[in-house]
Short mmCIF file of C-alpha atoms in Angstrom, two decimals:
data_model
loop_
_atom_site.label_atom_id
_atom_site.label_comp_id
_atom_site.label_asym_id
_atom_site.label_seq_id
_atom_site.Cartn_x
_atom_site.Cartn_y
_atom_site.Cartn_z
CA UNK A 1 -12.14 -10.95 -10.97
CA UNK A 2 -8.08 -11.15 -10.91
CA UNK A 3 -5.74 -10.89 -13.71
CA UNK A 4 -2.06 -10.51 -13.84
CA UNK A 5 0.14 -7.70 -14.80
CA UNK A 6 2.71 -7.42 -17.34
CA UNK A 7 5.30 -4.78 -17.36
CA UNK A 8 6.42 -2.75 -20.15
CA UNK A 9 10.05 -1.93 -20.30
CA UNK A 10 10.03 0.85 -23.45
CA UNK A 11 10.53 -0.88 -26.51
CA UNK A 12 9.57 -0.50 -30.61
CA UNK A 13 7.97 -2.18 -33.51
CA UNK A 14 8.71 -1.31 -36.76
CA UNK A 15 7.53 -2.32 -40.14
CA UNK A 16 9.71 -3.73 -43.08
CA UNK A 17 10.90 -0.91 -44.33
CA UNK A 18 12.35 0.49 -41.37
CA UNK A 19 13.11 -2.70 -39.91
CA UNK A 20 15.42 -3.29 -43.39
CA UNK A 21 17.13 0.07 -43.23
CA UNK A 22 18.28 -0.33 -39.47
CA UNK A 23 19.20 -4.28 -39.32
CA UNK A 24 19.21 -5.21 -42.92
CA UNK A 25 17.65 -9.17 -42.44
CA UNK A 26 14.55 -10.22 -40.65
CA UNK A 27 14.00 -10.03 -36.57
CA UNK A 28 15.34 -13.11 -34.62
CA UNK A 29 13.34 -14.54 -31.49
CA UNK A 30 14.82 -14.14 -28.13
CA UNK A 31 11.95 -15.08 -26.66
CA UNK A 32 8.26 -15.26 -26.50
CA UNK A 33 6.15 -13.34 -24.92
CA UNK A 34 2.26 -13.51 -23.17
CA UNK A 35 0.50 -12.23 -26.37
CA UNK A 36 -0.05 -15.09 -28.85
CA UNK A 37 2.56 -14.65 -31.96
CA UNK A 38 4.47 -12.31 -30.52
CA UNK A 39 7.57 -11.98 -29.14
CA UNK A 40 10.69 -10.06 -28.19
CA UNK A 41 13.62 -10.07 -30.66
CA UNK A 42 17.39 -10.01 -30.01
CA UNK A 43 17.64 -6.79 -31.71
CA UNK A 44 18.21 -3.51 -30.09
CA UNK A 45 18.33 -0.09 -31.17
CA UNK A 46 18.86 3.66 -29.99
CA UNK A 47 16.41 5.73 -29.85
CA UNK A 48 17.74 9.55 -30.29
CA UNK A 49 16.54 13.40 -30.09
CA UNK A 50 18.56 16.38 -29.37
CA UNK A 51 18.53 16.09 -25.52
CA UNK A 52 19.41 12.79 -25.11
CA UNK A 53 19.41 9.33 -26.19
CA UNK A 54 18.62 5.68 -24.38
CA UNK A 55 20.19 2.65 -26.02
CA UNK A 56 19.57 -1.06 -25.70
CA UNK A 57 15.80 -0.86 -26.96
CA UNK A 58 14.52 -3.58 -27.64
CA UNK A 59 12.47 -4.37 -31.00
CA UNK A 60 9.27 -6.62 -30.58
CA UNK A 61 8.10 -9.06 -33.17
CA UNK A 62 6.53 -9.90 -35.27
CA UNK A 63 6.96 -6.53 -37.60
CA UNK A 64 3.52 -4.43 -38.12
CA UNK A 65 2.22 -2.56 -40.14
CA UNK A 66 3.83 0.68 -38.73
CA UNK A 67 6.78 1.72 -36.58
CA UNK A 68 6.03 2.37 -32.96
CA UNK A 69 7.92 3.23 -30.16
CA UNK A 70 6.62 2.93 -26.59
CA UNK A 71 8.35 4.76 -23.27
CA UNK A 72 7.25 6.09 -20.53
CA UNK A 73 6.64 9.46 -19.38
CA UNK A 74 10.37 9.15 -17.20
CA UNK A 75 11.76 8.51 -20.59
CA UNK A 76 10.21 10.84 -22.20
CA UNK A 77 11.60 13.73 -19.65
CA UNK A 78 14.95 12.35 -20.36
CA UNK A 79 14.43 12.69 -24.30
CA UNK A 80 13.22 16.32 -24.38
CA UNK A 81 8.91 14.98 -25.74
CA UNK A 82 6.04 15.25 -24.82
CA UNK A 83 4.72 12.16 -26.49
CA UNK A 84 0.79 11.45 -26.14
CA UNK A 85 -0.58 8.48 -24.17
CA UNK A 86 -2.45 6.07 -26.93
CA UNK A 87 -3.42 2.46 -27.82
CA UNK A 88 -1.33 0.87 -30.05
CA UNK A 89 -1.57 1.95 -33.88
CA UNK A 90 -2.83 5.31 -33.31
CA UNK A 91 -0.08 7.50 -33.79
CA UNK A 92 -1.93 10.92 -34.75
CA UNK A 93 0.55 13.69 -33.31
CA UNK A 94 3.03 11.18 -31.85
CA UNK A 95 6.26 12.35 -31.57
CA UNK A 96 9.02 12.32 -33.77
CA UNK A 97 12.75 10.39 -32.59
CA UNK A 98 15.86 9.16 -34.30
CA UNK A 99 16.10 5.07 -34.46
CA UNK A 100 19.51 4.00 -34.75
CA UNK A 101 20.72 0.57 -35.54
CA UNK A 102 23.16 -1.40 -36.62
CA UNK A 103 22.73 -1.87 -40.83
CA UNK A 104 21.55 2.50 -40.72
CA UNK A 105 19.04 4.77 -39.07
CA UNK A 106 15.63 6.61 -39.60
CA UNK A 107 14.19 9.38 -38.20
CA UNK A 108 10.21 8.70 -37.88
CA UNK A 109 6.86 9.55 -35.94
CA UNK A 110 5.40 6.83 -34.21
CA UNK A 111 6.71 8.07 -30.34
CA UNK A 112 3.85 7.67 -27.95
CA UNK A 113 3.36 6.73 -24.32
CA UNK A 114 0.86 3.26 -24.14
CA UNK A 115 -2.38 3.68 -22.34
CA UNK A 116 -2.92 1.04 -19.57
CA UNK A 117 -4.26 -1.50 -21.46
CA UNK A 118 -6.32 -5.10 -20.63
CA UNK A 119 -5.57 -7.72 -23.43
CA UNK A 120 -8.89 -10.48 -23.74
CA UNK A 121 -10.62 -11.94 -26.52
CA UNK A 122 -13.74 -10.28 -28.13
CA UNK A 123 -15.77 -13.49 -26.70
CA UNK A 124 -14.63 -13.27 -23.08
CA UNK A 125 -14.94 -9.58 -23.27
CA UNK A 126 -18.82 -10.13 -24.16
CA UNK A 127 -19.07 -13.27 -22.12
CA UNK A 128 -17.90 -11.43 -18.81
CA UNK A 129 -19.72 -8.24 -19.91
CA UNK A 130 -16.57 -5.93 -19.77
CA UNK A 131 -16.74 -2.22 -20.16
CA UNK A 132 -14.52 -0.34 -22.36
CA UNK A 133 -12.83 1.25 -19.44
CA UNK A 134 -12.49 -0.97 -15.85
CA UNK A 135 -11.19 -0.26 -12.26
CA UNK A 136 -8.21 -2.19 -11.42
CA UNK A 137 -7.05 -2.80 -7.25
CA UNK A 138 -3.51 -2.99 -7.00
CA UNK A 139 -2.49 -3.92 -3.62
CA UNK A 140 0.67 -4.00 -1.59
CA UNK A 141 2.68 -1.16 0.44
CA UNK A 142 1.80 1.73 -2.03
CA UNK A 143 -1.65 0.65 -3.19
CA UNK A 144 -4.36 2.34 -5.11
CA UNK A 145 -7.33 1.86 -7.99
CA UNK A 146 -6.07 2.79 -11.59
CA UNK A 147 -8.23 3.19 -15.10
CA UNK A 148 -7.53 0.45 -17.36
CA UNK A 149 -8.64 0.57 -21.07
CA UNK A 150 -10.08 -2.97 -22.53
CA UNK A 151 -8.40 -3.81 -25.38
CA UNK A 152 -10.31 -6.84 -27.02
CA UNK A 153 -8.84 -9.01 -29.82
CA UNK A 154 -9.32 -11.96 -31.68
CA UNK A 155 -6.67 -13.89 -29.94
CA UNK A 156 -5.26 -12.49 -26.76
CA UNK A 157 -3.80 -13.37 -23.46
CA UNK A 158 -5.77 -11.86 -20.68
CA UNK A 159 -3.48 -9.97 -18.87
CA UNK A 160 -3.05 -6.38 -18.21
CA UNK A 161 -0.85 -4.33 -19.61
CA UNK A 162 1.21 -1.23 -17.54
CA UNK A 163 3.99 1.01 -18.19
CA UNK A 164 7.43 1.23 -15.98
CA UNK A 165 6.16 3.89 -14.41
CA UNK A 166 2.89 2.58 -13.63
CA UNK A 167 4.72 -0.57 -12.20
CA UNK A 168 6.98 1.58 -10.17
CA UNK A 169 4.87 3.86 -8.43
CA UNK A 170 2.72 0.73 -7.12
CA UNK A 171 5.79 -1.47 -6.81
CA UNK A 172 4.76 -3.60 -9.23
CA UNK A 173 6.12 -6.71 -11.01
CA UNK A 174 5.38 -8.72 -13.79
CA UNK A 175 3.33 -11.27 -13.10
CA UNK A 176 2.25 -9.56 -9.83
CA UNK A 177 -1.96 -10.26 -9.55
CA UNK A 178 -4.51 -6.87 -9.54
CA UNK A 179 -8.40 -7.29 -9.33
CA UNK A 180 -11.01 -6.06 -11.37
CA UNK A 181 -13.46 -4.18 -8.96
CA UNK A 182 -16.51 -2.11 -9.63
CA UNK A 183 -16.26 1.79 -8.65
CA UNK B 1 -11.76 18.19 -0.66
CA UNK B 2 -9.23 19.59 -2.92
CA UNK B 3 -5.60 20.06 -2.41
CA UNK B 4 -2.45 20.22 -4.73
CA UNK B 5 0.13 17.89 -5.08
CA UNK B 6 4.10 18.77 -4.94
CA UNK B 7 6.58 16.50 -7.04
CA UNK B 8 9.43 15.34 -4.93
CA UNK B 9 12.59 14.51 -6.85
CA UNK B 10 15.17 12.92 -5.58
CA UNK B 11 17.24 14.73 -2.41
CA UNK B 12 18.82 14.24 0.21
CA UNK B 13 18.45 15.76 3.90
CA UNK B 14 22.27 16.32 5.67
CA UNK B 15 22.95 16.19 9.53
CA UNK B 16 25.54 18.62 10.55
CA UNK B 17 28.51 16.26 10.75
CA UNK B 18 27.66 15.04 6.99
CA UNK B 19 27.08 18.06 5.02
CA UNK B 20 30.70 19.29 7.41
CA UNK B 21 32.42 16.63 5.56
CA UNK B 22 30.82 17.11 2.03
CA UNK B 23 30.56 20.91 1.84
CA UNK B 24 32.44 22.19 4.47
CA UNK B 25 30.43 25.09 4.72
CA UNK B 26 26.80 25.84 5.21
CA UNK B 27 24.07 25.46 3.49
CA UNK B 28 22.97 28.15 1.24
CA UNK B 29 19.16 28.96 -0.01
CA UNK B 30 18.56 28.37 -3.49
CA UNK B 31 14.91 29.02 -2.95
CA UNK B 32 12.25 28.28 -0.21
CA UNK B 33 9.81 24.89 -1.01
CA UNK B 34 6.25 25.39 0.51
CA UNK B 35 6.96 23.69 3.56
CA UNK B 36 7.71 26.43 6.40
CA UNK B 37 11.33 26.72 7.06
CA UNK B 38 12.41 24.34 4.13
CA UNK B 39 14.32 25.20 1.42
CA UNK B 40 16.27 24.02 -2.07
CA UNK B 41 19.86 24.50 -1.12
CA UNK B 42 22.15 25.19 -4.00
CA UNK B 43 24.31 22.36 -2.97
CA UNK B 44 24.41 19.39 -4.90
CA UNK B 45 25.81 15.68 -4.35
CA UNK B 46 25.85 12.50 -6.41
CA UNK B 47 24.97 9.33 -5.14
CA UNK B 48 26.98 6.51 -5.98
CA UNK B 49 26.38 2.54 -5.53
CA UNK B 50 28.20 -0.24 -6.67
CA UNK B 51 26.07 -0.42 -10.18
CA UNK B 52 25.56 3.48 -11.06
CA UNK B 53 25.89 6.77 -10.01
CA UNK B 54 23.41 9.73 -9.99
CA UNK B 55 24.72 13.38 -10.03
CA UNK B 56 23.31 16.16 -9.82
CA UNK B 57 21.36 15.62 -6.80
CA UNK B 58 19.46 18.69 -4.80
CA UNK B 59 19.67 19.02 -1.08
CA UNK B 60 17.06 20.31 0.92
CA UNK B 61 17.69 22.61 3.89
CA UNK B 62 18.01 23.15 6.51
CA UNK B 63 20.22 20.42 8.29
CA UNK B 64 18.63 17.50 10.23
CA UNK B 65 19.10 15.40 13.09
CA UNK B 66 19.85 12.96 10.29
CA UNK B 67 20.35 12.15 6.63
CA UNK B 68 17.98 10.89 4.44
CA UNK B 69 18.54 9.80 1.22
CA UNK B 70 14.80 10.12 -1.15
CA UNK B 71 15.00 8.14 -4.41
CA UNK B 72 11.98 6.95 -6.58
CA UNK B 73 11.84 3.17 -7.29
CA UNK B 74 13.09 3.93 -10.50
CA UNK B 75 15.89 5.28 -8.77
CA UNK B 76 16.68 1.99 -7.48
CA UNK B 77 16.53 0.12 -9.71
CA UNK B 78 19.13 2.15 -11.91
CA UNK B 79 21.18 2.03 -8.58
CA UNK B 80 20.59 -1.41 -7.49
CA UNK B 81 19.06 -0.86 -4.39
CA UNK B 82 15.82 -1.92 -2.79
CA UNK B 83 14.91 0.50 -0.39
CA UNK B 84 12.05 0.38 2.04
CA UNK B 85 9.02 2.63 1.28
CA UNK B 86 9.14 4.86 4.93
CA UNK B 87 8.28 8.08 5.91
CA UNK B 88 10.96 10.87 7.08
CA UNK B 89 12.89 9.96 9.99
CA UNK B 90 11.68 6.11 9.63
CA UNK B 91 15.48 4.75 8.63
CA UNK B 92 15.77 1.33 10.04
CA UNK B 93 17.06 -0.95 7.14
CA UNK B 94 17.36 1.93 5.21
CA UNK B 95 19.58 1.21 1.87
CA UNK B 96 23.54 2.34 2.47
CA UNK B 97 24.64 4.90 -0.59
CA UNK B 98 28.04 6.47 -1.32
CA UNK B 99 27.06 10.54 -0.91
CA UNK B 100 29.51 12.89 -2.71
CA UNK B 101 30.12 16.26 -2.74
CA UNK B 102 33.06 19.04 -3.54
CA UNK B 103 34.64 18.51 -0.22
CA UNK B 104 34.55 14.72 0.71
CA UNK B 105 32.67 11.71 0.50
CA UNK B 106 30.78 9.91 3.11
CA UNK B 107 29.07 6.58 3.27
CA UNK B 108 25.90 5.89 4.79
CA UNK B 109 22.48 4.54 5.20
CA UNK B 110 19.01 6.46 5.37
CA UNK B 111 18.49 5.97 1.65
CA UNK B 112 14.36 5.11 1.32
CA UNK B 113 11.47 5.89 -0.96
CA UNK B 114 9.59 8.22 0.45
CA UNK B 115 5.16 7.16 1.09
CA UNK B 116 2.93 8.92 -0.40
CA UNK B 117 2.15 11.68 2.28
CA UNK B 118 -0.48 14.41 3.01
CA UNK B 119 1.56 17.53 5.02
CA UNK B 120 -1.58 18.97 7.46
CA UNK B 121 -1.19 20.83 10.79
CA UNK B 122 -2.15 18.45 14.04
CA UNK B 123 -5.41 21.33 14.36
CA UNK B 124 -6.27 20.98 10.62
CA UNK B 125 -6.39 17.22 10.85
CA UNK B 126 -8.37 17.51 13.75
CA UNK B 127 -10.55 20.45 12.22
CA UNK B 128 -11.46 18.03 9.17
CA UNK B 129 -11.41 14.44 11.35
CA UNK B 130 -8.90 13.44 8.51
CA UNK B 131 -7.95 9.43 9.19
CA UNK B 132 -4.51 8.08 9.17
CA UNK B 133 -4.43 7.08 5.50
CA UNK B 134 -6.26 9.16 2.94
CA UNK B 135 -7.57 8.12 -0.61
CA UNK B 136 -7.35 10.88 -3.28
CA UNK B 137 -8.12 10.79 -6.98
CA UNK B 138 -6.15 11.80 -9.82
CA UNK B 139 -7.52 12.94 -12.77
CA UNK B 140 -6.45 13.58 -16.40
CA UNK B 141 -5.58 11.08 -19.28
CA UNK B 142 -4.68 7.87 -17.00
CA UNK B 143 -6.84 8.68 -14.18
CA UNK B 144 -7.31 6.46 -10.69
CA UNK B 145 -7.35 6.54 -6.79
CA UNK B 146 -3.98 6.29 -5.02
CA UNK B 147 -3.84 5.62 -1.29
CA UNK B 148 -1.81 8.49 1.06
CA UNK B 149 -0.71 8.51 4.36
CA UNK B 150 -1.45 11.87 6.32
CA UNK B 151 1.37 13.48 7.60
CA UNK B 152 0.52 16.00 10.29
CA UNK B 153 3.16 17.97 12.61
CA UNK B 154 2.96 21.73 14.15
CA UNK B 155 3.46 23.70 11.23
CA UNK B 156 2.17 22.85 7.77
CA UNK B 157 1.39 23.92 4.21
CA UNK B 158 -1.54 21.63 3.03
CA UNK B 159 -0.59 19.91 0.19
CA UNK B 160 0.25 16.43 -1.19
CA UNK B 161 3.84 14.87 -1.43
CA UNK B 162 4.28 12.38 -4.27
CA UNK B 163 7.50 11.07 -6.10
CA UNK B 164 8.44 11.19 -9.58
CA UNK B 165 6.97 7.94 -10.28
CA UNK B 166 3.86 8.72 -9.21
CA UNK B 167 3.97 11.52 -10.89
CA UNK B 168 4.72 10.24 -14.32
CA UNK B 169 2.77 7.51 -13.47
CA UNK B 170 -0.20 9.83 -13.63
CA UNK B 171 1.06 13.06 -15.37
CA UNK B 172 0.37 14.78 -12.32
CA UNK B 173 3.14 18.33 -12.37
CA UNK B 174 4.14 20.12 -9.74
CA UNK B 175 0.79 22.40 -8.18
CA UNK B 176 -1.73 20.60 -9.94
CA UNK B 177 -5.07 20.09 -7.85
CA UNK B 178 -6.37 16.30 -6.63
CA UNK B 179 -9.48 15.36 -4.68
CA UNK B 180 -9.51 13.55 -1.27
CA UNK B 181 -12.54 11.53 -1.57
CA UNK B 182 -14.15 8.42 0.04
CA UNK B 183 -13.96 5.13 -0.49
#
């Protein structure tokens, strides 16, 4: 079975509160993105510690429930954290950062690295009889098999899910196709 | 089989008439690396394109018939460059990089991301009938298989070279074990 790959650039999600403090008004769409209802917003914001800071994060939309931010290990060497590597929501020891934006700032938990992730529907996930865990082939001139956790939902676009640094040590792109294979 | 891996990140290799017009001077040990006769010079350069620079950058010693510029792809794309994944030595279209250093500046090509490579004497590979292209698995939190070419020359300290994307690709750290397995 194939399924595309889309890349995650680090980015954030905050909830209202947070998301009033640092812009002060509601998030604007710059555009959508795969995941039904979502999508990334023309606002940006620092994220700080005491080593260092990267700006020009970009906030994705709709706001949750909680405040998340999502890098990748390379980031995180730059920042000074160790953050751990979870699905979304479960921030239990994540690490703590400075959000800076334009209306204010915040300093909150919520810092984690995202775990490879495959995004399909409860029903397909049942109707193709998908583990909790697969095997994905990625091909090309650095190729190998990574773990992928399946990440079912009511709605969802299948697609899977990687990091920057996942996409950079296999060269890969957005939209660039993987397979499914049993190991 | 078992073996550790080593952590590349970025450097840059000198020939004589290079590191004559950067340094002026020799190269001097910072400390040996595993592989016999290599070392971490003290000397560093920064390596400047058109869209960025990156300072700070170690040499390794001792001089070569020819200089090599390693980056990761994350590198690259900070640099905007698209260098070819090659092994050492392998510089045909080869990205072109500004090298500085305390004493001058040079201009030149060899920049490349180095494969994935297994360093093994020519009797070791022999010894252990080890193919061209190895598969070895990764373990820990985001586990997989990653494809690596084997590497073999006279003299050789067994052991794995991956980049920093790799490596934060899969949390691997410098001296941590892997397993060559079959696929």
């Amino acid at each position: 079975m194939k399924t595309t790959v889309g890349i995650s650039n680090r980015h954030v999600h905050l909830k209202q509160s947070d998301l009033d403090i640092l812009f002060g008004q509601d998030l604007t769409v710059k555009n959508k993105i795969n995941q039904p209802g979502q999508f990334a917003a023309n606002e940006l914001v620092t994220i700080k510690t005491d080593k260092a800071e990267i700006s020009n994060v970009r906030v994705l939309g709709p706001v949750r429930g909680y405040t998340q931010i999502e890098i990748s290990k390379t980031d995180a060497y730059k920042l000074g954290l160790n953050p751990p590597v979870r699905t979304s929501g479960d921030l239990e020891n994540s690490e703590v950062v400075t959000l800076i934006g334009p209306k204010g700032s915040i300093k909150t938990n919520g810092c984690i690295i995202a775990d490879r992730h495959l995004h399909i529907t409860y029903q397909d996930k049942e109707k193709y009889h998908m583990p909790d865990k697969i095997y994905v082939k990625v091909g090309g001139i650095k190729p190998g098999i990574i773990e992928v956790n399946v990440k079912a939902s009511d709605e969802a676009y299948f697609e899977i899910h990687l990091d920057t640094d996942d996409a950079n040590a296999f060269l890969l792109k957005n939209g660039d196709e993987v397979e499914i294979v049993d190991l």
